[in-house]
Short mmCIF file of C-alpha atoms in Angstrom, two decimals:
data_model
loop_
_atom_site.label_atom_id
_atom_site.label_comp_id
_atom_site.label_asym_id
_atom_site.label_seq_id
_atom_site.Cartn_x
_atom_site.Cartn_y
_atom_site.Cartn_z
CA ALA I 815 0.00 0.09 -0.04
CA PRO I 816 1.37 3.54 -0.89
CA LEU I 817 1.16 4.97 2.66
CA ALA I 818 3.05 1.86 4.04
CA THR I 819 5.72 2.21 1.22
CA PHE I 820 6.22 5.91 1.92
CA PHE I 821 6.54 5.30 5.64
CA ALA I 822 8.85 2.33 5.08
CA GLY I 823 11.37 4.82 3.63
CA PHE I 824 11.89 6.21 7.11
CA ALA I 825 12.50 2.67 8.81
CA ALA I 826 16.23 3.03 8.74
CA ALA I 827 15.80 6.11 10.82
CA GLY I 828 14.03 4.10 13.35
CA PHE I 829 10.36 5.12 12.35
CA THR I 830 7.62 2.54 12.73
CA TYR I 831 4.61 3.00 10.82
CA ARG I 832 1.30 2.13 12.64
CA PRO I 833 -1.44 1.20 10.07
CA ALA I 834 -4.17 1.49 12.84
CA THR I 835 -3.28 5.08 13.59
CA SER I 836 -4.52 7.96 11.31
CA ALA I 837 -2.10 8.78 8.34
CA GLN I 838 -1.78 12.38 9.91
CA LYS I 839 -0.73 11.19 13.21
CA ASN I 840 1.77 8.82 11.63
CA PHE I 841 3.23 11.76 9.61
CA ASP I 842 3.25 13.96 12.89
CA ARG I 843 5.08 11.17 14.83
CA LEU I 844 7.54 11.11 11.77
CA CYS I 845 8.24 14.68 11.83
CA ASN I 846 8.75 14.66 15.69
CA ALA I 847 11.07 11.48 15.46
CA SER I 848 13.07 13.26 12.52
CA GLY I 849 13.39 16.51 14.35
CA TRP I 850 11.58 18.46 11.41
CA VAL I 851 10.12 21.80 12.41
CA GLY I 852 8.18 24.47 10.81
CA ASN I 853 8.71 24.35 6.92
CA SER I 854 12.32 23.05 6.98
CA PRO I 855 13.36 21.76 3.48
CA ALA I 856 13.45 18.34 4.84
CA ARG I 857 9.91 18.49 6.22
CA ALA I 858 8.59 20.14 3.00
CA ASN I 859 10.04 17.31 1.01
CA ALA I 860 8.66 14.58 3.24
CA ARG I 861 5.12 16.52 3.26
CA GLN I 862 5.07 16.47 -0.54
CA GLY I 863 5.89 12.79 -0.55
CA PHE I 864 3.06 12.28 1.96
CA LYS I 865 0.56 14.09 -0.18
CA ASP I 866 1.44 11.95 -3.05
CA ALA I 867 1.12 8.77 -0.95
CA LEU I 868 -2.26 9.81 0.43
CA VAL I 869 -3.68 10.43 -3.17
CA GLN I 870 -2.12 7.03 -4.36
CA GLN I 871 -3.57 5.32 -1.10
CA PHE I 872 -7.01 6.42 -2.03
CA ASN I 873 -6.47 5.31 -5.69
CA PHE I 874 -5.25 1.94 -4.23
CA LEU I 875 -8.41 1.59 -1.81
CA TYR I 876 -11.09 2.74 -4.14
CA GLY I 877 -9.73 2.71 -7.81
CA VAL I 878 -9.41 5.42 -10.42
CA ASP I 879 -11.73 4.54 -13.10
CA GLY I 880 -14.67 6.98 -13.22
CA ASN I 881 -16.75 4.50 -15.32
CA ASP I 882 -16.34 1.40 -12.96
CA LEU I 883 -19.67 0.62 -11.39
CA ALA I 884 -17.85 -1.83 -8.83
CA ALA I 885 -15.24 0.93 -7.89
CA TRP I 886 -18.44 3.45 -7.26
CA HIS I 887 -20.12 0.78 -5.16
CA ASN I 888 -16.97 0.16 -3.20
CA LEU I 889 -16.86 4.01 -2.31
CA CYS I 890 -20.51 4.32 -1.57
CA ASN I 891 -20.23 1.38 0.94
CA ALA I 892 -17.25 3.15 2.43
CA ILE I 893 -19.16 6.17 2.87
CA GLY I 894 -22.26 4.56 4.01
CA ILE I 895 -24.72 5.19 0.95
CA GLN I 896 -27.42 2.57 1.02
CA PRO I 897 -28.97 0.98 -0.93
CA LEU I 898 -26.27 1.05 -3.59
CA PRO I 899 -27.09 3.11 -6.67
CA ASP I 900 -27.75 1.19 -10.12
CA THR I 901 -25.84 3.21 -12.43
CA VAL I 902 -22.49 5.13 -12.51
CA GLU I 903 -24.51 8.39 -12.92
CA GLU I 904 -26.72 7.67 -9.82
CA CYS I 905 -23.50 7.07 -7.67
CA ARG I 906 -22.09 10.27 -8.91
CA THR I 907 -24.92 12.12 -7.81
CA ARG I 908 -25.20 10.39 -4.19
CA ILE I 909 -21.53 10.88 -3.90
CA TRP I 910 -21.58 14.56 -4.66
CA ASP I 911 -24.41 15.06 -2.10
CA ALA I 912 -22.32 13.36 0.41
CA HIS I 913 -20.02 15.63 2.36
CA VAL I 914 -17.02 13.45 3.77
CA ASN I 915 -13.31 14.21 4.70
CA ILE I 916 -11.28 12.23 2.38
CA VAL I 917 -8.37 11.82 4.86
CA ASP I 918 -11.07 10.19 7.27
CA LEU I 919 -12.09 8.00 4.22
CA ILE I 920 -8.64 6.71 4.05
CA ASP I 921 -8.04 6.23 7.47
CA ALA I 922 -11.22 4.22 8.12
CA VAL I 923 -9.69 1.23 6.32
CA GLY I 924 -6.95 1.03 8.89
CA THR I 925 -8.62 2.44 12.08
CA GLY I 926 -11.98 0.61 11.60
CA ARG I 927 -13.83 3.74 12.38
CA PRO I 928 -16.84 4.80 10.26
CA VAL I 929 -16.66 7.90 8.02
CA ARG I 930 -18.65 10.75 9.21
CA GLN I 931 -21.03 12.32 6.85
CA PHE I 932 -21.54 16.06 7.17
CA ARG I 933 -25.01 17.74 6.36
CA THR I 934 -23.37 20.56 4.55
CA LEU I 935 -20.15 21.81 2.95
CA ASP I 936 -19.68 24.40 5.64
CA GLU I 937 -19.84 21.70 8.35
CA LEU I 938 -17.22 19.71 6.45
CA ALA I 939 -15.12 22.77 6.09
CA THR I 940 -15.13 23.75 9.65
CA TYR I 941 -14.39 20.06 10.72
CA THR I 942 -11.53 19.91 8.01
CA LYS I 943 -9.88 23.29 9.14
CA ASN I 944 -10.33 22.56 12.99
CA LYS I 945 -8.76 19.12 12.71
CA ASP I 946 -6.11 20.07 10.11
CA ARG I 947 -7.24 16.97 7.95
CA PHE I 948 -6.69 18.55 4.50
CA PHE I 949 -6.34 16.35 1.50
CA PRO I 950 -4.32 17.64 -1.65
CA LYS I 951 -6.57 19.09 -3.84
CA GLU I 952 -4.37 19.10 -7.00
CA ASN I 953 -2.20 16.17 -7.56
CA ALA I 954 -0.83 14.28 -10.67
CA TYR I 955 -2.10 10.87 -9.39
CA GLN I 956 -5.69 11.80 -9.04
CA GLY I 957 -8.14 9.50 -10.44
CA GLY I 958 -11.73 9.87 -11.69
CA LEU I 959 -13.42 8.68 -8.41
CA LEU I 960 -11.21 10.92 -6.24
CA LYS I 961 -12.06 13.94 -8.42
CA GLU I 962 -15.75 13.49 -7.52
CA LEU I 963 -15.08 13.65 -3.78
CA LEU I 964 -13.07 16.75 -3.65
CA ARG I 965 -14.26 20.09 -2.19
CA GLU I 966 -13.05 23.40 -2.15
CA ILE I 967 -12.70 24.16 1.67
CA ILE I 968 -10.60 27.36 1.75
CA ASN I 969 -12.24 29.34 -1.05
CA PRO I 970 -15.66 27.54 -1.73
CA TYR I 971 -17.43 28.11 -5.05
CA PHE I 972 -21.00 28.17 -4.86
CA GLY I 973 -21.93 28.63 -8.48
CA LYS I 974 -22.30 32.22 -8.77
CA ARG I 975 -20.16 34.51 -11.02
CA ARG I 976 -19.36 38.07 -10.00
CA ASN I 977 -21.36 40.08 -12.47
CA GLY I 978 -20.34 37.71 -15.34
CA SER I 979 -23.62 37.56 -16.97
CA GLN I 980 -24.27 41.45 -16.31
CA LYS I 981 -20.99 42.08 -18.07
CA ARG I 982 -21.81 39.88 -21.06
CA LYS I 983 -25.31 41.56 -21.54
CA ALA I 984 -23.57 44.93 -21.43
CA ARG I 985 -21.11 43.87 -24.24
CA LYS I 986 -24.02 42.48 -26.33
CA ALA I 987 -26.07 45.48 -25.74
CA ARG I 988 -23.05 47.68 -27.23
CA LYS I 989 -22.98 45.59 -30.29
#
């Protein structure tokens, strides 16, 4: 598994990965054991490797093919969506309506803790910020399933453009 492989790279320095502990707690323990503080280059480099490993771990656990109904069902089961939708499109809709922390979703496999669903994006954002459980938003390893779960936590977009349509109407009126 990608997280185990990432942490195994630090075994020679005496670090032991604990799969039943959250990924973030393992990373924090690694930083403490290695003496990395603040944004030191060594910590920043390890942080980037950790982010890559998180994304790869999601892909490993849940898949990457956005057209694979079995992968969608696996993800729906993990989130607690029942009954399972019959089509990929129904899965997408149900998952889009589910507000879950992706780090929690990854950790649930190792810790056995159920994944908490939040009623709103605001509740999810508050939880994510308070617990510092951010998932890398942009990563080269993202698959189709992962992209369906990602939410904008820091600067949420609620579907309204700033005067975009008014400016278009004004331009058309001038023509």
